[in-house]
mmCIF file of N, CA and C in Angstrom:
data_model
loop_
_atom_site.group_PDB
_atom_site.id
_atom_site.type_symbol
_atom_site.label_atom_id
_atom_site.label_comp_id
_atom_site.label_asym_id
_atom_site.label_seq_id
_atom_site.Cartn_x
_atom_site.Cartn_y
_atom_site.Cartn_z
ATOM 1 N N MET A 1 99.491 -207.503 -17.023
ATOM 2 C CA MET A 1 100.158 -208.618 -17.639
ATOM 3 C C MET A 1 101.380 -208.985 -16.896
ATOM 4 N N GLU A 2 101.522 -210.297 -16.614
ATOM 5 C CA GLU A 2 102.573 -210.805 -15.795
ATOM 6 C C GLU A 2 103.905 -210.894 -16.634
ATOM 7 N N LYS A 3 104.968 -210.459 -15.920
ATOM 8 C CA LYS A 3 106.280 -210.521 -16.650
ATOM 9 C C LYS A 3 106.727 -211.971 -16.785
ATOM 10 N N LEU A 4 107.386 -212.246 -17.853
ATOM 11 C CA LEU A 4 107.921 -213.659 -18.086
ATOM 12 C C LEU A 4 108.956 -214.019 -17.113
ATOM 13 N N ASN A 5 109.788 -213.121 -16.617
ATOM 14 C CA ASN A 5 110.889 -213.418 -15.723
ATOM 15 C C ASN A 5 110.476 -213.396 -14.249
ATOM 16 N N SER A 6 109.213 -213.062 -13.926
ATOM 17 C CA SER A 6 108.860 -212.960 -12.551
ATOM 18 C C SER A 6 108.844 -214.329 -11.903
ATOM 19 N N LYS A 7 109.059 -214.318 -10.606
ATOM 20 C CA LYS A 7 109.063 -215.579 -9.798
ATOM 21 C C LYS A 7 107.659 -216.095 -9.621
ATOM 22 N N PRO A 8 107.453 -217.355 -9.590
ATOM 23 C CA PRO A 8 106.095 -217.911 -9.294
ATOM 24 C C PRO A 8 105.736 -217.624 -7.862
ATOM 25 N N SER A 9 104.452 -217.582 -7.604
ATOM 26 C CA SER A 9 103.990 -217.343 -6.273
ATOM 27 C C SER A 9 104.453 -218.451 -5.320
ATOM 28 N N LYS A 10 104.408 -218.181 -3.988
ATOM 29 C CA LYS A 10 104.881 -219.116 -3.009
ATOM 30 C C LYS A 10 104.009 -220.409 -3.039
ATOM 31 N N LYS A 11 102.745 -220.201 -3.233
ATOM 32 C CA LYS A 11 101.776 -221.322 -3.239
ATOM 33 C C LYS A 11 102.114 -222.256 -4.399
ATOM 34 N N ARG A 12 102.266 -221.668 -5.587
ATOM 35 C CA ARG A 12 102.611 -222.475 -6.727
ATOM 36 C C ARG A 12 103.949 -223.121 -6.668
ATOM 37 N N GLU A 13 104.904 -222.385 -6.101
ATOM 38 C CA GLU A 13 106.253 -222.942 -5.953
ATOM 39 C C GLU A 13 106.234 -224.116 -4.994
ATOM 40 N N SER A 14 105.505 -224.010 -3.833
ATOM 41 C CA SER A 14 105.510 -225.100 -2.880
ATOM 42 C C SER A 14 104.810 -226.375 -3.455
ATOM 43 N N SER A 15 103.695 -226.147 -4.257
ATOM 44 C CA SER A 15 103.037 -227.279 -4.841
ATOM 45 C C SER A 15 103.885 -227.933 -5.883
ATOM 46 N N GLN A 16 104.744 -227.157 -6.557
ATOM 47 C CA GLN A 16 105.650 -227.787 -7.525
ATOM 48 C C GLN A 16 106.749 -228.598 -6.794
ATOM 49 N N GLN A 17 107.166 -228.197 -5.708
ATOM 50 C CA GLN A 17 108.193 -228.873 -4.940
ATOM 51 C C GLN A 17 107.693 -230.161 -4.282
ATOM 52 N N THR A 18 106.411 -230.236 -3.946
ATOM 53 C CA THR A 18 105.950 -231.341 -3.158
ATOM 54 C C THR A 18 105.109 -232.375 -3.983
ATOM 55 N N TRP A 19 104.874 -232.231 -5.223
ATOM 56 C CA TRP A 19 104.030 -233.130 -5.952
ATOM 57 C C TRP A 19 104.569 -234.525 -5.949
ATOM 58 N N TRP A 20 105.900 -234.663 -5.863
ATOM 59 C CA TRP A 20 106.551 -235.938 -5.944
ATOM 60 C C TRP A 20 106.757 -236.662 -4.607
ATOM 61 N N GLN A 21 106.553 -235.937 -3.508
ATOM 62 C CA GLN A 21 106.888 -236.457 -2.196
ATOM 63 C C GLN A 21 106.024 -237.681 -1.845
ATOM 64 N N PRO A 22 104.688 -237.673 -2.096
ATOM 65 C CA PRO A 22 103.868 -238.908 -1.741
ATOM 66 C C PRO A 22 104.439 -240.145 -2.467
ATOM 67 N N ALA A 23 104.805 -239.909 -3.734
ATOM 68 C CA ALA A 23 105.297 -241.074 -4.483
ATOM 69 C C ALA A 23 106.616 -241.559 -3.876
ATOM 70 N N MET A 24 107.511 -240.697 -3.456
ATOM 71 C CA MET A 24 108.722 -241.089 -2.821
ATOM 72 C C MET A 24 108.487 -241.822 -1.469
ATOM 73 N N VAL A 25 107.502 -241.404 -0.734
ATOM 74 C CA VAL A 25 107.155 -242.117 0.507
ATOM 75 C C VAL A 25 106.714 -243.514 0.203
ATOM 76 N N ILE A 26 105.812 -243.690 -0.724
ATOM 77 C CA ILE A 26 105.340 -245.023 -1.104
ATOM 78 C C ILE A 26 106.502 -245.835 -1.589
ATOM 79 N N PHE A 27 107.315 -245.251 -2.447
ATOM 80 C CA PHE A 27 108.438 -245.983 -2.973
ATOM 81 C C PHE A 27 109.389 -246.501 -1.955
ATOM 82 N N SER A 28 109.708 -245.607 -0.957
ATOM 83 C CA SER A 28 110.653 -246.020 0.126
ATOM 84 C C SER A 28 109.954 -247.079 1.036
ATOM 85 N N GLN A 29 108.718 -247.005 1.268
ATOM 86 C CA GLN A 29 108.000 -248.014 2.118
ATOM 87 C C GLN A 29 108.029 -249.367 1.438
ATOM 88 N N VAL A 30 107.682 -249.364 0.135
ATOM 89 C CA VAL A 30 107.682 -250.649 -0.620
ATOM 90 C C VAL A 30 109.048 -251.195 -0.755
ATOM 91 N N THR A 31 110.068 -250.427 -1.039
ATOM 92 C CA THR A 31 111.408 -250.853 -1.169
ATOM 93 C C THR A 31 111.900 -251.448 0.151
ATOM 94 N N GLY A 32 111.629 -250.736 1.302
ATOM 95 C CA GLY A 32 111.971 -251.341 2.616
ATOM 96 C C GLY A 32 111.288 -252.643 2.916
ATOM 97 N N LEU A 33 110.047 -252.771 2.459
ATOM 98 C CA LEU A 33 109.303 -254.025 2.706
ATOM 99 C C LEU A 33 109.813 -255.176 1.814
ATOM 100 N N ILE A 34 110.436 -254.879 0.743
ATOM 101 C CA ILE A 34 111.027 -255.915 -0.104
ATOM 102 C C ILE A 34 112.407 -256.241 0.377
ATOM 103 N N ALA A 35 113.282 -255.219 0.556
ATOM 104 C CA ALA A 35 114.659 -255.459 0.852
ATOM 105 C C ALA A 35 114.881 -255.915 2.276
ATOM 106 N N GLY A 36 114.201 -255.286 3.210
ATOM 107 C CA GLY A 36 114.384 -255.592 4.647
ATOM 108 C C GLY A 36 114.282 -257.098 4.935
ATOM 109 N N PRO A 37 113.081 -257.646 4.770
ATOM 110 C CA PRO A 37 112.884 -259.110 5.121
ATOM 111 C C PRO A 37 113.871 -259.985 4.296
ATOM 112 N N ILE A 38 114.122 -259.695 3.098
ATOM 113 C CA ILE A 38 114.977 -260.503 2.294
ATOM 114 C C ILE A 38 116.407 -260.507 2.842
ATOM 115 N N LEU A 39 116.915 -259.337 3.160
ATOM 116 C CA LEU A 39 118.217 -259.192 3.740
ATOM 117 C C LEU A 39 118.356 -259.931 5.041
ATOM 118 N N ILE A 40 117.387 -259.770 5.904
ATOM 119 C CA ILE A 40 117.333 -260.398 7.201
ATOM 120 C C ILE A 40 117.392 -261.968 6.915
ATOM 121 N N ALA A 41 116.494 -262.415 5.981
ATOM 122 C CA ALA A 41 116.491 -263.926 5.689
ATOM 123 C C ALA A 41 117.776 -264.347 5.217
ATOM 124 N N LEU A 42 118.447 -263.575 4.372
ATOM 125 C CA LEU A 42 119.730 -263.939 3.814
ATOM 126 C C LEU A 42 120.796 -264.192 4.919
ATOM 127 N N PHE A 43 120.958 -263.136 5.773
ATOM 128 C CA PHE A 43 122.050 -263.223 6.764
ATOM 129 C C PHE A 43 121.678 -264.286 7.897
ATOM 130 N N VAL A 44 120.487 -264.199 8.360
ATOM 131 C CA VAL A 44 120.121 -265.090 9.446
ATOM 132 C C VAL A 44 120.028 -266.545 8.884
ATOM 133 N N GLY A 45 119.442 -266.705 7.758
ATOM 134 C CA GLY A 45 119.308 -268.071 7.212
ATOM 135 C C GLY A 45 120.676 -268.708 6.933
ATOM 136 N N LYS A 46 121.601 -267.958 6.336
ATOM 137 C CA LYS A 46 122.879 -268.512 6.048
ATOM 138 C C LYS A 46 123.689 -268.840 7.391
ATOM 139 N N ALA A 47 123.576 -267.969 8.377
ATOM 140 C CA ALA A 47 124.215 -268.205 9.677
ATOM 141 C C ALA A 47 123.650 -269.437 10.335
ATOM 142 N N LEU A 48 122.336 -269.587 10.386
ATOM 143 C CA LEU A 48 121.718 -270.738 11.017
ATOM 144 C C LEU A 48 121.993 -271.990 10.225
ATOM 145 N N ASP A 49 122.101 -271.960 8.909
ATOM 146 C CA ASP A 49 122.417 -273.099 8.122
ATOM 147 C C ASP A 49 123.854 -273.563 8.397
ATOM 148 N N ARG A 50 124.789 -272.604 8.561
ATOM 149 C CA ARG A 50 126.107 -272.984 8.883
ATOM 150 C C ARG A 50 126.205 -273.580 10.237
ATOM 151 N N LYS A 51 125.459 -272.978 11.184
ATOM 152 C CA LYS A 51 125.545 -273.509 12.607
ATOM 153 C C LYS A 51 124.959 -274.839 12.723
ATOM 154 N N TYR A 52 123.895 -275.180 12.070
ATOM 155 C CA TYR A 52 123.249 -276.466 12.196
ATOM 156 C C TYR A 52 123.532 -277.399 11.073
ATOM 157 N N GLY A 53 124.301 -276.981 10.086
ATOM 158 C CA GLY A 53 124.677 -277.882 8.949
ATOM 159 C C GLY A 53 123.431 -278.279 8.148
ATOM 160 N N THR A 54 122.515 -277.413 7.926
ATOM 161 C CA THR A 54 121.276 -277.738 7.155
ATOM 162 C C THR A 54 121.158 -277.055 5.868
ATOM 163 N N GLU A 55 122.324 -276.580 5.303
ATOM 164 C CA GLU A 55 122.293 -275.764 4.068
ATOM 165 C C GLU A 55 121.501 -276.485 3.003
ATOM 166 N N PRO A 56 120.666 -275.825 2.248
ATOM 167 C CA PRO A 56 120.158 -274.485 2.289
ATOM 168 C C PRO A 56 118.761 -274.341 2.912
ATOM 169 N N TRP A 57 118.368 -275.309 3.689
ATOM 170 C CA TRP A 57 116.916 -275.373 4.085
ATOM 171 C C TRP A 57 116.425 -274.219 5.051
ATOM 172 N N ILE A 58 117.182 -273.824 5.989
ATOM 173 C CA ILE A 58 116.712 -272.745 6.835
ATOM 174 C C ILE A 58 116.684 -271.440 5.996
ATOM 175 N N PHE A 59 117.694 -271.281 5.209
ATOM 176 C CA PHE A 59 117.755 -270.077 4.360
ATOM 177 C C PHE A 59 116.555 -270.082 3.412
ATOM 178 N N LEU A 60 116.217 -271.153 2.781
ATOM 179 C CA LEU A 60 115.050 -271.150 1.856
ATOM 180 C C LEU A 60 113.766 -270.967 2.659
ATOM 181 N N GLY A 61 113.596 -271.580 3.842
ATOM 182 C CA GLY A 61 112.434 -271.370 4.622
ATOM 183 C C GLY A 61 112.243 -269.904 5.015
ATOM 184 N N LEU A 62 113.309 -269.290 5.537
ATOM 185 C CA LEU A 62 113.275 -267.868 5.916
ATOM 186 C C LEU A 62 113.019 -266.989 4.714
ATOM 187 N N THR A 63 113.546 -267.382 3.538
ATOM 188 C CA THR A 63 113.283 -266.555 2.294
ATOM 189 C C THR A 63 111.793 -266.648 1.977
ATOM 190 N N GLY A 64 111.199 -267.801 2.081
ATOM 191 C CA GLY A 64 109.730 -267.947 1.899
ATOM 192 C C GLY A 64 108.950 -267.088 2.796
ATOM 193 N N ILE A 65 109.317 -267.117 4.083
ATOM 194 C CA ILE A 65 108.609 -266.286 5.023
ATOM 195 C C ILE A 65 108.842 -264.780 4.769
ATOM 196 N N ALA A 66 110.018 -264.407 4.338
ATOM 197 C CA ALA A 66 110.253 -263.079 3.980
ATOM 198 C C ALA A 66 109.437 -262.656 2.810
ATOM 199 N N PHE A 67 109.245 -263.524 1.855
ATOM 200 C CA PHE A 67 108.389 -263.171 0.660
ATOM 201 C C PHE A 67 106.905 -262.924 1.101
ATOM 202 N N LEU A 68 106.457 -263.785 1.991
ATOM 203 C CA LEU A 68 105.087 -263.567 2.527
ATOM 204 C C LEU A 68 104.911 -262.284 3.257
ATOM 205 N N ILE A 69 105.959 -261.934 4.099
ATOM 206 C CA ILE A 69 105.885 -260.694 4.816
ATOM 207 C C ILE A 69 105.895 -259.502 3.887
ATOM 208 N N SER A 70 106.802 -259.579 2.867
ATOM 209 C CA SER A 70 106.814 -258.494 1.914
ATOM 210 C C SER A 70 105.512 -258.359 1.143
ATOM 211 N N SER A 71 104.979 -259.475 0.693
ATOM 212 C CA SER A 71 103.710 -259.450 -0.069
ATOM 213 C C SER A 71 102.562 -258.836 0.753
ATOM 214 N N LEU A 72 102.441 -259.349 2.033
ATOM 215 C CA LEU A 72 101.398 -258.769 2.889
ATOM 216 C C LEU A 72 101.607 -257.297 3.161
ATOM 217 N N GLY A 73 102.787 -256.908 3.385
ATOM 218 C CA GLY A 73 103.120 -255.502 3.593
ATOM 219 C C GLY A 73 102.776 -254.563 2.425
ATOM 220 N N ILE A 74 103.079 -255.097 1.221
ATOM 221 C CA ILE A 74 102.793 -254.283 0.014
ATOM 222 C C ILE A 74 101.278 -254.211 -0.142
ATOM 223 N N VAL A 75 100.519 -255.244 0.051
ATOM 224 C CA VAL A 75 99.112 -255.231 -0.023
ATOM 225 C C VAL A 75 98.532 -254.230 1.031
ATOM 226 N N SER A 76 99.076 -254.266 2.196
ATOM 227 C CA SER A 76 98.636 -253.327 3.246
ATOM 228 C C SER A 76 98.876 -251.928 2.848
ATOM 229 N N ILE A 77 100.009 -251.623 2.263
ATOM 230 C CA ILE A 77 100.374 -250.248 1.862
ATOM 231 C C ILE A 77 99.383 -249.839 0.727
ATOM 232 N N THR A 78 99.159 -250.733 -0.169
ATOM 233 C CA THR A 78 98.325 -250.462 -1.317
ATOM 234 C C THR A 78 96.885 -250.068 -0.836
ATOM 235 N N ILE A 79 96.387 -250.894 0.103
ATOM 236 C CA ILE A 79 95.044 -250.609 0.642
ATOM 237 C C ILE A 79 94.987 -249.247 1.294
ATOM 238 N N LYS A 80 96.021 -248.978 2.153
ATOM 239 C CA LYS A 80 96.070 -247.760 2.948
ATOM 240 C C LYS A 80 96.042 -246.549 1.941
ATOM 241 N N TYR A 81 96.905 -246.544 0.869
ATOM 242 C CA TYR A 81 96.959 -245.356 0.006
ATOM 243 C C TYR A 81 95.721 -245.287 -0.916
ATOM 244 N N THR A 82 95.163 -246.485 -1.239
ATOM 245 C CA THR A 82 93.901 -246.438 -2.021
ATOM 246 C C THR A 82 92.776 -245.748 -1.261
ATOM 247 N N LYS A 83 92.626 -246.120 -0.003
ATOM 248 C CA LYS A 83 91.609 -245.417 0.853
ATOM 249 C C LYS A 83 91.917 -243.909 1.018
ATOM 250 N N LYS A 84 93.224 -243.552 1.153
ATOM 251 C CA LYS A 84 93.583 -242.188 1.261
ATOM 252 C C LYS A 84 93.237 -241.410 -0.016
ATOM 253 N N LEU A 85 93.492 -241.990 -1.150
ATOM 254 C CA LEU A 85 93.208 -241.316 -2.436
ATOM 255 C C LEU A 85 91.740 -241.237 -2.630
ATOM 256 N N GLU A 86 90.980 -242.256 -2.275
ATOM 257 C CA GLU A 86 89.485 -242.212 -2.415
ATOM 258 C C GLU A 86 88.914 -241.110 -1.523
ATOM 259 N N LYS A 87 89.513 -240.958 -0.303
ATOM 260 C CA LYS A 87 88.992 -239.926 0.622
ATOM 261 C C LYS A 87 89.331 -238.468 0.078
ATOM 262 N N GLU A 88 90.582 -238.385 -0.432
ATOM 263 C CA GLU A 88 90.949 -237.045 -0.979
ATOM 264 C C GLU A 88 90.104 -236.691 -2.254
ATOM 265 N N LEU A 89 89.816 -237.710 -3.079
ATOM 266 C CA LEU A 89 88.870 -237.501 -4.269
ATOM 267 C C LEU A 89 87.517 -237.122 -3.819
ATOM 268 N N LYS A 90 86.972 -237.809 -2.844
ATOM 269 C CA LYS A 90 85.660 -237.524 -2.299
ATOM 270 C C LYS A 90 85.618 -236.125 -1.732
ATOM 271 N N ASP A 91 86.636 -235.741 -0.922
ATOM 272 C CA ASP A 91 86.657 -234.368 -0.343
ATOM 273 C C ASP A 91 86.786 -233.338 -1.431
ATOM 274 N N LYS A 92 87.594 -233.573 -2.451
ATOM 275 C CA LYS A 92 87.810 -232.594 -3.502
ATOM 276 C C LYS A 92 86.404 -232.494 -4.295
ATOM 277 N N LYS A 93 85.734 -233.536 -4.517
ATOM 278 C CA LYS A 93 84.488 -233.537 -5.208
ATOM 279 C C LYS A 93 83.446 -232.699 -4.392
ATOM 280 N N ALA A 94 83.459 -233.006 -3.101
ATOM 281 C CA ALA A 94 82.510 -232.266 -2.207
ATOM 282 C C ALA A 94 82.799 -230.804 -2.198
ATOM 283 N N ASN A 95 84.072 -230.457 -2.098
ATOM 284 C CA ASN A 95 84.449 -228.963 -2.166
ATOM 285 C C ASN A 95 84.082 -228.361 -3.458
ATOM 286 N N SER A 96 84.268 -229.051 -4.535
ATOM 287 C CA SER A 96 83.958 -228.564 -5.828
ATOM 288 C C SER A 96 82.484 -228.317 -6.017
ATOM 289 N N GLU A 97 81.622 -229.237 -5.554
ATOM 290 C CA GLU A 97 80.225 -229.129 -5.547
ATOM 291 C C GLU A 97 79.753 -227.919 -4.663
ATOM 292 N N GLU A 98 80.350 -227.829 -3.453
ATOM 293 C CA GLU A 98 80.014 -226.723 -2.584
ATOM 294 C C GLU A 98 80.319 -225.412 -3.215
ATOM 295 N N LYS A 99 81.494 -225.353 -3.877
ATOM 296 C CA LYS A 99 81.885 -224.092 -4.537
ATOM 297 C C LYS A 99 80.950 -223.747 -5.662
ATOM 298 N N ASN A 100 80.498 -224.756 -6.413
ATOM 299 C CA ASN A 100 79.516 -224.489 -7.518
ATOM 300 C C ASN A 100 78.179 -224.062 -6.956
ATOM 301 N N ASN A 101 77.772 -224.613 -5.896
ATOM 302 C CA ASN A 101 76.480 -224.197 -5.229
ATOM 303 C C ASN A 101 76.579 -222.758 -4.731
ATOM 304 N N ASN A 102 77.675 -222.349 -4.162
ATOM 305 C CA ASN A 102 77.898 -221.007 -3.740
ATOM 306 C C ASN A 102 77.931 -220.037 -4.848
ATOM 307 N N ASN A 103 78.457 -220.381 -5.966
ATOM 308 C CA ASN A 103 78.480 -219.545 -7.155
ATOM 309 C C ASN A 103 77.173 -219.350 -7.772
ATOM 310 N N GLN A 104 76.260 -220.343 -7.616
ATOM 311 C CA GLN A 104 74.936 -220.189 -8.261
ATOM 312 C C GLN A 104 74.041 -219.291 -7.423
ATOM 313 N N ILE A 105 74.395 -219.138 -6.142
ATOM 314 C CA ILE A 105 73.498 -218.333 -5.301
ATOM 315 C C ILE A 105 73.655 -216.861 -5.600
#
């Protein structure tokens, strides 16, 4: 019988520490794809509008382009991680079936 105060095994401990890491990677990528282009559009658009006296048209145009870049980037990340999850699920299913076949022998 395992003691209540005993430390969890290294494998269990490492899996508990890393379950959230893929979510943080996706979060940081999506956040960067939203904030990065918008901030660039903000500063560059305002500066160009001041320089050429076209307020707010260059800013608005760059903001629209930034929106498109962000949208395409998010779709790309979503497709990438969907394929990755499908592959992991397929591998897990194959390993499970292989393990069941080995147990039946």
